[in-house]
GROMACS .gro file of C-alpha atoms in nm:
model
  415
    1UNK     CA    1   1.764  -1.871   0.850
    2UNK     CA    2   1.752  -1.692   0.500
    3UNK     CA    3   1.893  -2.053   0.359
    4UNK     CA    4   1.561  -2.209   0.472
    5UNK     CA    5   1.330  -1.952   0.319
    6UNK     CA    6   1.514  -2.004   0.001
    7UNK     CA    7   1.235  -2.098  -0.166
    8UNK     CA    8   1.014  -1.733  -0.125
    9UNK     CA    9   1.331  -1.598  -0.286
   10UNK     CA   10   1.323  -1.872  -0.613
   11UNK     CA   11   0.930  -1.740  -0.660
   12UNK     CA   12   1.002  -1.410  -0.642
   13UNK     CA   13   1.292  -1.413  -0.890
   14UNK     CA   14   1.099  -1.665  -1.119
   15UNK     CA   15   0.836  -1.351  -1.128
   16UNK     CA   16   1.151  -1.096  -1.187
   17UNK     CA   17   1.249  -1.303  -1.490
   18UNK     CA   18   0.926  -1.292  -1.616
   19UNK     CA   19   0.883  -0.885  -1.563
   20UNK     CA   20   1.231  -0.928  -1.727
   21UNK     CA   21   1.109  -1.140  -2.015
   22UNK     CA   22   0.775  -0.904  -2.073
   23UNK     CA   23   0.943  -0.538  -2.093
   24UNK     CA   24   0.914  -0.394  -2.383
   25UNK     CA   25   1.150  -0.161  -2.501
   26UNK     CA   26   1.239   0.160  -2.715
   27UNK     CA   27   1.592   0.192  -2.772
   28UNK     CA   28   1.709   0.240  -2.348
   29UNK     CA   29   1.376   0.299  -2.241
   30UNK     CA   30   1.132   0.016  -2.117
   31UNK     CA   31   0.758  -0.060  -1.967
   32UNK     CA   32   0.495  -0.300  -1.989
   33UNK     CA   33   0.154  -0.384  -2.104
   34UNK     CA   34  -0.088  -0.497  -1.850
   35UNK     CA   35  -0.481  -0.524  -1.764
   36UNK     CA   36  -0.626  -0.227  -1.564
   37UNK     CA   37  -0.943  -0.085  -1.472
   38UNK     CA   38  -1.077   0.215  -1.643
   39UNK     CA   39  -1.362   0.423  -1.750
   40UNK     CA   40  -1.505   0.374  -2.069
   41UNK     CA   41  -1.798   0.503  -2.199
   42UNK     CA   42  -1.852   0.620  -1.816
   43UNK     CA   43  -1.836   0.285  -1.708
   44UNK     CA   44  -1.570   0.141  -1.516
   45UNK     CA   45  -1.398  -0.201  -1.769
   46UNK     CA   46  -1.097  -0.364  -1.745
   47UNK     CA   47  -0.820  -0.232  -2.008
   48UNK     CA   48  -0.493  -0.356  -2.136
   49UNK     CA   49  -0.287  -0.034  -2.195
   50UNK     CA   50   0.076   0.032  -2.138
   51UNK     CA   51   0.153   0.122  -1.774
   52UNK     CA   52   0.134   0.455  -1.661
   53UNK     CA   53   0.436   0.539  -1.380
   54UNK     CA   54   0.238   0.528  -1.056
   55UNK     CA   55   0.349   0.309  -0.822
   56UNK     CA   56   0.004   0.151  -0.733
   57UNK     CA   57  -0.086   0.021  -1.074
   58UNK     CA   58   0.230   0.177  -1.272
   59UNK     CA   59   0.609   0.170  -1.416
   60UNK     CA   60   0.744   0.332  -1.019
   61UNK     CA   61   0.583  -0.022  -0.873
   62UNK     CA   62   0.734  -0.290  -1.063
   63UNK     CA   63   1.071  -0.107  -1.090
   64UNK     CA   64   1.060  -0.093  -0.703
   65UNK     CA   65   0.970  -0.439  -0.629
   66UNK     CA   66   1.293  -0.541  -0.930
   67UNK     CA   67   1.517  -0.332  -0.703
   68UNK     CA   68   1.398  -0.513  -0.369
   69UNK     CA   69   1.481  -0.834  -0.571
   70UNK     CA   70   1.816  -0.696  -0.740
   71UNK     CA   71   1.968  -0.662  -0.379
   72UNK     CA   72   1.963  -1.020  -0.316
   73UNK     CA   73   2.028  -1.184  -0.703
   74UNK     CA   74   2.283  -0.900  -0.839
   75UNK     CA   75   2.157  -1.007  -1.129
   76UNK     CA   76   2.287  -0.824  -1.437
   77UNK     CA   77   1.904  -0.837  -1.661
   78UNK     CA   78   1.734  -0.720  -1.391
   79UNK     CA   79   1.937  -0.424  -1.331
   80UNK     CA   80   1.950  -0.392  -1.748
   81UNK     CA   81   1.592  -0.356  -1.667
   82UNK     CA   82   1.572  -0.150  -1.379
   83UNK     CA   83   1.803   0.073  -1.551
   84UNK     CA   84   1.536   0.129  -1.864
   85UNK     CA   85   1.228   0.163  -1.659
   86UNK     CA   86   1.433   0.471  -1.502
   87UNK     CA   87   1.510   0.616  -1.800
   88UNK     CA   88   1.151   0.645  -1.894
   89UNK     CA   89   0.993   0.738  -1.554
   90UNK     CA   90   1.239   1.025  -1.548
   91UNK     CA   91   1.229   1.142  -1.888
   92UNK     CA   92   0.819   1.137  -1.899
   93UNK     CA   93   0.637   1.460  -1.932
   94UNK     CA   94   0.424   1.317  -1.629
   95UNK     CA   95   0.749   1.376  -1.396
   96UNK     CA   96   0.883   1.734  -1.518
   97UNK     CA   97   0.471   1.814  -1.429
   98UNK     CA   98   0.431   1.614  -1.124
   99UNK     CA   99   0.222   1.933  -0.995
  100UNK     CA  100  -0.089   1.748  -1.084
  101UNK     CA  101  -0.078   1.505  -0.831
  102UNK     CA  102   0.074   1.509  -0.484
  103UNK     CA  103  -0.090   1.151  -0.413
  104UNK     CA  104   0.124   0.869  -0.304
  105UNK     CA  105   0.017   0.549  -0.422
  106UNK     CA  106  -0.156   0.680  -0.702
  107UNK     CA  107   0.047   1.010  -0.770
  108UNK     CA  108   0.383   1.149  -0.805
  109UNK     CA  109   0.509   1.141  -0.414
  110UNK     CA  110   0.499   0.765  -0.461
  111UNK     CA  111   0.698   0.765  -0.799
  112UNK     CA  112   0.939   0.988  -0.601
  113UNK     CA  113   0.967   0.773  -0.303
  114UNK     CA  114   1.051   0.428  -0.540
  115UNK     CA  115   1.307   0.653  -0.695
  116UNK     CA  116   1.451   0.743  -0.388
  117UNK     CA  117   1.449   0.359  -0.257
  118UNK     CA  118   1.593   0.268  -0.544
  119UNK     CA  119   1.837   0.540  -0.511
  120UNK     CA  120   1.929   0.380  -0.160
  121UNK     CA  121   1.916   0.041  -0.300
  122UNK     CA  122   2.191   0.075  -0.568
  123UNK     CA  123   2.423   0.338  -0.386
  124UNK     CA  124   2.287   0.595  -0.621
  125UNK     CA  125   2.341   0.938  -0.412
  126UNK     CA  126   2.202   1.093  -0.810
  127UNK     CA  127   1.847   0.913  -0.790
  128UNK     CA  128   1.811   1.030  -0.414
  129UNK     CA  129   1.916   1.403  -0.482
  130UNK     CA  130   1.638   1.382  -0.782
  131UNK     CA  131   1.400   1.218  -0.552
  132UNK     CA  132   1.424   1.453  -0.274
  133UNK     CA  133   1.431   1.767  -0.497
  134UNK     CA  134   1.095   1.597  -0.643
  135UNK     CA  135   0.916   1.579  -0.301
  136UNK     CA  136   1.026   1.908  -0.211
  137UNK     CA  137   0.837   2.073  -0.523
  138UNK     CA  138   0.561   1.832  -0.459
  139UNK     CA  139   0.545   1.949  -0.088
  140UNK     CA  140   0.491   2.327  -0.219
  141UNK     CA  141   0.145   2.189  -0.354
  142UNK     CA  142  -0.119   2.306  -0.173
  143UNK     CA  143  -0.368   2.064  -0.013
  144UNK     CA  144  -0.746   2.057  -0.104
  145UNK     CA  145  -1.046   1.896   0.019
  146UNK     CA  146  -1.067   1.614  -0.280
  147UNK     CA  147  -0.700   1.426  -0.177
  148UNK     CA  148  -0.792   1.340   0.166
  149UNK     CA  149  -0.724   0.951   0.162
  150UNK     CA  150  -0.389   0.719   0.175
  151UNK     CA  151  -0.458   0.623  -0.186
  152UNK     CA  152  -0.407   1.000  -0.330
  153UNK     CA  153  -0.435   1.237  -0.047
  154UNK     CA  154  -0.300   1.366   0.265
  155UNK     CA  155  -0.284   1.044   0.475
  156UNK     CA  156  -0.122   0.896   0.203
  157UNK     CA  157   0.168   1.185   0.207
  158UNK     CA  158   0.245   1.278   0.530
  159UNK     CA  159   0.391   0.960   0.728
  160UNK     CA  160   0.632   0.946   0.381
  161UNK     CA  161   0.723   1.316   0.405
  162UNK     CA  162   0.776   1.342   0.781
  163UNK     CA  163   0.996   1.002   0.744
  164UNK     CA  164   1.205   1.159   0.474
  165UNK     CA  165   1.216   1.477   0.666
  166UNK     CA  166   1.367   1.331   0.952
  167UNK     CA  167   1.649   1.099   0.761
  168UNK     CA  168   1.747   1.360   0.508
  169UNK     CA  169   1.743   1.660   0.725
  170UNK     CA  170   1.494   1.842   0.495
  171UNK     CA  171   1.261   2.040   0.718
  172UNK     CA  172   1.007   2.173   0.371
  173UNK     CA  173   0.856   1.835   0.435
  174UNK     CA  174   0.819   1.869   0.795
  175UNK     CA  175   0.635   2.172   0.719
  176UNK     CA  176   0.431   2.057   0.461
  177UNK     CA  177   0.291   1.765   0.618
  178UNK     CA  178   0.204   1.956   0.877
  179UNK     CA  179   0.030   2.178   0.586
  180UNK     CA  180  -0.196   1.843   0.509
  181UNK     CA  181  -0.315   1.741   0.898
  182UNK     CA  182  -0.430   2.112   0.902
  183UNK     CA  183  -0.588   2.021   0.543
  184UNK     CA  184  -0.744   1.663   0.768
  185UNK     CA  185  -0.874   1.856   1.084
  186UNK     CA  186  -1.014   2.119   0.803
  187UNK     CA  187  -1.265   1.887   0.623
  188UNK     CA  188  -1.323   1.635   0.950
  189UNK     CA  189  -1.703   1.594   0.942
  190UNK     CA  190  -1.781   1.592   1.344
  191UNK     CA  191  -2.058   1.442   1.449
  192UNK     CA  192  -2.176   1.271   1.800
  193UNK     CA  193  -2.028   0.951   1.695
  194UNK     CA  194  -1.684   1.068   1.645
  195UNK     CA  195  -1.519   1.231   1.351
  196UNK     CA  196  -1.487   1.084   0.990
  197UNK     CA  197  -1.380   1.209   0.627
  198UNK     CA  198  -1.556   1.249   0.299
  199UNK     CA  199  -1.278   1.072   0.093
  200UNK     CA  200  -1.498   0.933  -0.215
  201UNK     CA  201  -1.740   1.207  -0.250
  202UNK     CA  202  -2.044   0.961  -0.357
  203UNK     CA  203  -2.386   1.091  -0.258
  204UNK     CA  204  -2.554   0.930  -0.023
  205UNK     CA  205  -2.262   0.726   0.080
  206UNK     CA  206  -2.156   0.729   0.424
  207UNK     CA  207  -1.811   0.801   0.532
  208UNK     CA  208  -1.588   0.482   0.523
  209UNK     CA  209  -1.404   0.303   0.759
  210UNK     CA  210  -1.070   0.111   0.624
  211UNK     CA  211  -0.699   0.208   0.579
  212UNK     CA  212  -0.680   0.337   0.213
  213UNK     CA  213  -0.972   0.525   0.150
  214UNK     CA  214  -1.096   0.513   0.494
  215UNK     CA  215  -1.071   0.691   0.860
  216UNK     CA  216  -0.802   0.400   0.987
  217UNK     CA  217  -0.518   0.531   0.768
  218UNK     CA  218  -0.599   0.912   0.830
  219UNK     CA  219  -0.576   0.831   1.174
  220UNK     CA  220  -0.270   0.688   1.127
  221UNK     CA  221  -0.112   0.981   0.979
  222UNK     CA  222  -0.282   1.227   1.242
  223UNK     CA  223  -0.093   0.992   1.498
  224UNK     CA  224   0.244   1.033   1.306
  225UNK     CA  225   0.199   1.451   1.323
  226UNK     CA  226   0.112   1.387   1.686
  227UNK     CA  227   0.466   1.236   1.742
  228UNK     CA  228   0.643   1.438   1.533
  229UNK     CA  229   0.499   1.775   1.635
  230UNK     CA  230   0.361   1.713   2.004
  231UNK     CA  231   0.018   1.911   1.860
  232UNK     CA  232  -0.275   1.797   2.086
  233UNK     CA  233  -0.536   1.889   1.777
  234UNK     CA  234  -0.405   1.634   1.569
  235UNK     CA  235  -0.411   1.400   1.879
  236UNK     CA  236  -0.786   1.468   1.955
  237UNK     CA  237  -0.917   1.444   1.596
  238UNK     CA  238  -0.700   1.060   1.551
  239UNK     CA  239  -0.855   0.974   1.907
  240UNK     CA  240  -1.225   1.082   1.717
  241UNK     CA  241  -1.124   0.894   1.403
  242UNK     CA  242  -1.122   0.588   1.627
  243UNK     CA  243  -1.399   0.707   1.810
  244UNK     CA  244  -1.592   0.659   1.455
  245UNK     CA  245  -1.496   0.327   1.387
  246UNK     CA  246  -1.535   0.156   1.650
  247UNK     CA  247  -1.882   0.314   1.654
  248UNK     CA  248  -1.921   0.115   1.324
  249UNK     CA  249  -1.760  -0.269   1.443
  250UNK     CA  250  -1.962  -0.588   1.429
  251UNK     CA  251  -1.838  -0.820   1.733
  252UNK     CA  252  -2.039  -1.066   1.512
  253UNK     CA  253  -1.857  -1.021   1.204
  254UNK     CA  254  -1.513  -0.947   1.390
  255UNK     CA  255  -1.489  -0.648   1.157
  256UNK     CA  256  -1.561  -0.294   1.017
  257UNK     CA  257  -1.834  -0.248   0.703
  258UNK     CA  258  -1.737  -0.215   0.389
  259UNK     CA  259  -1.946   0.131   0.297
  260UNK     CA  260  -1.867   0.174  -0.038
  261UNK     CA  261  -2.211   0.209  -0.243
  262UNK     CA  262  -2.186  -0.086  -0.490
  263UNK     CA  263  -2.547  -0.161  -0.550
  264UNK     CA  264  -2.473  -0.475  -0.802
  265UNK     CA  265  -2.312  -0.619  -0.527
  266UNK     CA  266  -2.529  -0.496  -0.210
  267UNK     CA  267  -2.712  -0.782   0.001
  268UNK     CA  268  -3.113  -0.663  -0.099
  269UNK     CA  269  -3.166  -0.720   0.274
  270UNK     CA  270  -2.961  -0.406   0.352
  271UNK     CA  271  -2.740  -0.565   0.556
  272UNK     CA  272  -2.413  -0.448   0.594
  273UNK     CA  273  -2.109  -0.537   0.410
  274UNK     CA  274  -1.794  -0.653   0.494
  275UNK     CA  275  -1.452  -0.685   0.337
  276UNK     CA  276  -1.118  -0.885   0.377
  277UNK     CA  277  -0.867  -0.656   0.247
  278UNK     CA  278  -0.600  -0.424   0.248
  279UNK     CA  279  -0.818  -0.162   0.135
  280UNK     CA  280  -1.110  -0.197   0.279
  281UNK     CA  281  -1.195  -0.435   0.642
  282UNK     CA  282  -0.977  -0.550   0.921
  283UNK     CA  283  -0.625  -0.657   0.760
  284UNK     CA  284  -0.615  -0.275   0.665
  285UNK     CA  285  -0.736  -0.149   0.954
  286UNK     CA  286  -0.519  -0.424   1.172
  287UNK     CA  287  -0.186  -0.270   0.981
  288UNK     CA  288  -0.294   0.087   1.122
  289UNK     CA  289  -0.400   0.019   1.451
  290UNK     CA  290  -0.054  -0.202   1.471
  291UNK     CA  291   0.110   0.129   1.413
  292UNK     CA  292  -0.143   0.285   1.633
  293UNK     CA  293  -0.052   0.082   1.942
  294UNK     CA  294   0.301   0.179   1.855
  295UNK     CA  295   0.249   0.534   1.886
  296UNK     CA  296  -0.020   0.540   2.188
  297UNK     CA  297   0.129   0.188   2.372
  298UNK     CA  298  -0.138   0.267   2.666
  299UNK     CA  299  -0.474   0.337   2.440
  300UNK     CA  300  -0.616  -0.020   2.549
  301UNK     CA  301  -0.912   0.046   2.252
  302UNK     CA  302  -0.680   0.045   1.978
  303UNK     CA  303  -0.508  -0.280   2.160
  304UNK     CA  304  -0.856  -0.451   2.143
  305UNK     CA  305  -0.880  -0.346   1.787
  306UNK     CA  306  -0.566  -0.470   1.637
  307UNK     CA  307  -0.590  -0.800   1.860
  308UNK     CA  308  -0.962  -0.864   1.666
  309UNK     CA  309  -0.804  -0.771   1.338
  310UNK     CA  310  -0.519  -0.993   1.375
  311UNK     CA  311  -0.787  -1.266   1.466
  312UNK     CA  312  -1.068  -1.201   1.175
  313UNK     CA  313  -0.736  -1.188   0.918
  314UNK     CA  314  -0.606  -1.456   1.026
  315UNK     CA  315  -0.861  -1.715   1.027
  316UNK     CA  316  -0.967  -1.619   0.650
  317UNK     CA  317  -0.605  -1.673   0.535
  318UNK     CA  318  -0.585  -2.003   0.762
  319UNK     CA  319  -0.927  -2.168   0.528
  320UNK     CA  320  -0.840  -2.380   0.263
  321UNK     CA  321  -0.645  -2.190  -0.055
  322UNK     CA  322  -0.916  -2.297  -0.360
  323UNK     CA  323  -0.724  -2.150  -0.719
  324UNK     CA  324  -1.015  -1.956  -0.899
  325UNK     CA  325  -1.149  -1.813  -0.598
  326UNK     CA  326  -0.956  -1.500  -0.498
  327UNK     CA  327  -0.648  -1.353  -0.599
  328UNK     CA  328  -0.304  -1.289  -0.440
  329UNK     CA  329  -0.246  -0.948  -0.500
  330UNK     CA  330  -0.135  -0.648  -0.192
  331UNK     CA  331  -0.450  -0.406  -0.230
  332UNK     CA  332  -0.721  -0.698  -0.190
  333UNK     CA  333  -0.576  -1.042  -0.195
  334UNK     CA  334  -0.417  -1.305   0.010
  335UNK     CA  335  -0.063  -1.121  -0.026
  336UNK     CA  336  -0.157  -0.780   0.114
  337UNK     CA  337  -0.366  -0.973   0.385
  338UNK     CA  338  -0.072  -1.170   0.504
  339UNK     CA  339   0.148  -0.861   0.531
  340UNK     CA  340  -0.032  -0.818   0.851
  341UNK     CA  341   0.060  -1.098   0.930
  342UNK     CA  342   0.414  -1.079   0.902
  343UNK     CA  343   0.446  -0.710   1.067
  344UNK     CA  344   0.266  -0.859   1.376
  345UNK     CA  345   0.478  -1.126   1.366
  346UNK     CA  346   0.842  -0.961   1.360
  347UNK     CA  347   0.660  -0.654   1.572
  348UNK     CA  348   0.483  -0.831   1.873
  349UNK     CA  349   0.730  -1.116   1.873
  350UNK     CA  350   0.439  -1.351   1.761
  351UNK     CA  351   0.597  -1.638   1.531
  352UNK     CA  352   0.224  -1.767   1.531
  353UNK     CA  353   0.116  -1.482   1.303
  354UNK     CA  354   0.413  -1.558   1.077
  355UNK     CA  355   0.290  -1.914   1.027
  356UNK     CA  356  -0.004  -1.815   0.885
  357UNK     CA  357   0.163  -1.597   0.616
  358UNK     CA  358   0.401  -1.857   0.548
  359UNK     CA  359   0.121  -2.119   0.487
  360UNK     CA  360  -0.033  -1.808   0.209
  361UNK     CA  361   0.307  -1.814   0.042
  362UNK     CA  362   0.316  -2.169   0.066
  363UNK     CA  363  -0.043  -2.221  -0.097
  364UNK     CA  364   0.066  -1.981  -0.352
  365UNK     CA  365   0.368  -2.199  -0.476
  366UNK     CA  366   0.205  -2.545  -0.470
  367UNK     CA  367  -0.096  -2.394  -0.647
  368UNK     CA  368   0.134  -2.141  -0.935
  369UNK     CA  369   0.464  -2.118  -0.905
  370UNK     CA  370   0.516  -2.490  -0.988
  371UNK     CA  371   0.238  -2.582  -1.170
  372UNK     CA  372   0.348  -2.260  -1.382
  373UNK     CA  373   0.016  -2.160  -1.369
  374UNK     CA  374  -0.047  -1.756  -1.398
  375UNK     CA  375  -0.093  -1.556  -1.073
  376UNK     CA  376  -0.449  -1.464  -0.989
  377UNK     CA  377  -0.428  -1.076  -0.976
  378UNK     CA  378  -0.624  -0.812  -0.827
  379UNK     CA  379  -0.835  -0.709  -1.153
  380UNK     CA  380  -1.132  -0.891  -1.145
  381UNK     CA  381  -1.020  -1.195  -1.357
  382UNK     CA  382  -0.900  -1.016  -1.628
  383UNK     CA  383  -0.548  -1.180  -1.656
  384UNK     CA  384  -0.203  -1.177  -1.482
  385UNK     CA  385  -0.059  -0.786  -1.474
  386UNK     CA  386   0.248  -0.717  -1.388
  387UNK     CA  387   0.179  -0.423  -1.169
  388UNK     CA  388   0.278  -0.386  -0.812
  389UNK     CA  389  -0.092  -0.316  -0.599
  390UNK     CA  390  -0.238  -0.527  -0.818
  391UNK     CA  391  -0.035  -0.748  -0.999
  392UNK     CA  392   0.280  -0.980  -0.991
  393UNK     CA  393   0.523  -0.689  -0.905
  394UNK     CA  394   0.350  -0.688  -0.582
  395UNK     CA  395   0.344  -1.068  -0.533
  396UNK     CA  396   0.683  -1.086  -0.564
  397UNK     CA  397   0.718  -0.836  -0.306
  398UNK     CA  398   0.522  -1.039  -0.077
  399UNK     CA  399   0.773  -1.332  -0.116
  400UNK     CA  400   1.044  -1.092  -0.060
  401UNK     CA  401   0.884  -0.928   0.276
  402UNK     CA  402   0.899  -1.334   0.375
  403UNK     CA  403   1.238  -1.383   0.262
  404UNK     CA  404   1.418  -1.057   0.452
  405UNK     CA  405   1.121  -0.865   0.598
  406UNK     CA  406   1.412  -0.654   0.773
  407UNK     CA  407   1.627  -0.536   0.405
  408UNK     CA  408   1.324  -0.550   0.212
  409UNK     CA  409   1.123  -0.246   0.279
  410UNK     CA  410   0.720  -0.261   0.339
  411UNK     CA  411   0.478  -0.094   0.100
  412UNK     CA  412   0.173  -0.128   0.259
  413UNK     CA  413   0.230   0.106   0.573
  414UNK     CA  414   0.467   0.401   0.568
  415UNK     CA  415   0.605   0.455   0.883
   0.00000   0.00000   0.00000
């Protein structure tokens, strides 16, 4: 089988050798330079900095996805470069104070957990002690009512720490994510329509639906507490999570609004939006409820949810691929929309759903990888980065997931 999906494995070396190519370096250390989005002048612009060492946008990413690749190529400049990008997320000043920021994609438990991957990857027992010893201080954090979300919050932390917890015998991160679905039923705003979270802290702007900043991955983690623990609080306040959102769902649009407050971007008829993302709208919110159904097999709500998110995803990724229009990237592009897709797939025993994100990877070749065109990223046009959320790190992952979904790990649910 992996002989005939040979080709997902050619693209996503092509885009190691490139990360390879672009690294710059400082005597054993190495990074990159890429476009992000930033405030400046209190105003958000796109940037072209250095890369910090998240792993949404940062160094922790792109090492990660070179790892995934490194287990299937051996190859000896990838590892060169895996190697360097280790040496400088470890010796940064941003690691030995990783007290800022508990957050996973966007804060230090995710640059832990891609060390600790990558520990596993390349029989490192070192990198795994250091990554372990670096969620445990993390864990001593205490939770506040800003980091609520998946992005850099609570949700984000606890299905990681409870996983880690349970295959590494350390009961501190039982504990403390236990600690952070406290900190979720703390700041749950209840109201008659179910409960919901203030995640983005934007007057005026309602509480948002969606798995990374929204009530679809808190659920999610409140579910994975519920298993772990047996605590009927944490089962109640998922079941009003859900409660919330479907509260919210258009049957005519097949999906949940998009509530951010964006006014240059806001339909002047006040209709709602909607989104096809990771991020924000039904692939998302299809990956939780998929782990949803998982965890509460007889909840026939969530059943009916993830079957209309598998339908509203997959018909956008089954139009026509048009280059120029949208991008590929996991947070809110074709790649992170066909990881549904391919979790469905493997999980339901639905090659069907498969299809559809081999047809994405397939558009993706014809229309890049061999006209050696760059990658539409995630950054609002501003040029290829080599980031993983965002960016070609995370593209390659994609090809990888469709290569060996089962050795290659997935990023976009923690589970």
């Amino acid at each position: 089988m992996k002989d005939e999906k040979t080709h997902y494995l050619e693209t996503a070396d092509r885009i190691g050798r490139h990360l390879c190519r672009d690294a710059i370096w400082d005597y054993g250390r190495c990074t990159w330079l890429g476009w992000a989005v930033d405030t400046v002048n209190h105003r958000w612009a796109s940037v072209y900095r250095s890369l910090r060492h998240d792993l949404y946008a940062g160094t922790s990413g792109v090492a990660l996805f070179m790892a995934e690749l490194y287990q299937f190529t051996s190859d000896s400049q990838q590892l060169k470069v895996i190697d360097g990008v280790l040496r400088q997320i470890l010796s940064s000043e941003e690691i030995a104070t990783s007290t800022k920021n508990y957050g996973f994609y966007s804060g230090s438990t995710g640059i832990a957990y891609a060390v600790l991957r990558m520990g596993q990857l390349l029989q490192r027992e070192e990198l795994v002690a250091r990554a372990l010893t670096m969620m445990e201080a993390l864990a001593t954090i205490s939770p506040n009512a800003i980091q609520l979300d998946v992005i850099s919050g609570s949700a984000g932390v606890i299905p990681v720490w409870l996983t880690t917890a349970r295959l590494h015998q350390r009961p501190a991160l039982l504990e403390a994510a236990q600690r952070h679905g406290e900190n979720l039923l703390q700041h749950a705003h209840q109201t008659e329509f179910g409960w919901s979270w203030d995640t983005m802290h934007v007057p005026g702007q309602k509480h948002l639906t969606g798995h990374s900043h929204g009530v679809a991955g808190i659920v999610t983690a409140l579910l994975e507490l519920y298993q772990a623990t047996g605590r009927l609080d944490f089962l109640n306040a998922a079941l009003e999570g859900l409660r919330y959102e479907r509260h919210l769902f258009s049957p005519e649009a097949g999906n949940w609004p998009d509530l951010r407050i964006m006014p240059a971007t806001k339909d002047p008829s006040n209709a709602p939006a909607f989104y096809m993302g990771w991020c924000h709208g039904a692939p998302g919110i299809g990956l939780s409820r998929l782990r949803c159904v998982e965890l509460l097999p007889d909840n026939v709500g969530i059943r009916d949810d993830l079957e209309v998110a598998l339908k509203s995803t997959a018909a956008s990724l089954n139009q026509t691929w048009v280059p120029g229009h949208l991008n590929y990237s996991l947070c809110h592009g074709a790649a992170g929309n066909a990881e549904l897709m391919i979790m469905a797939g493997h999980r339901l025993q639905r090659p069907a759903l498969i299809e559809v994100a081999e047809k994405v990877a397939a558009d993706g070749i014809r229309s890049y990888a061999k006209q050696g065109m760059p990658w539409p990223c995630g950054n609002g046009g501003a040029g290829e980065s080599p980031n993983l959320m965002l960016g070609t790190a995370g593209i390659g992952h994609f090809y990888l997931r469709l290569y060996d979904s089962q050795a290659v790990a997935p990023i976009l649910l923690m589970a």
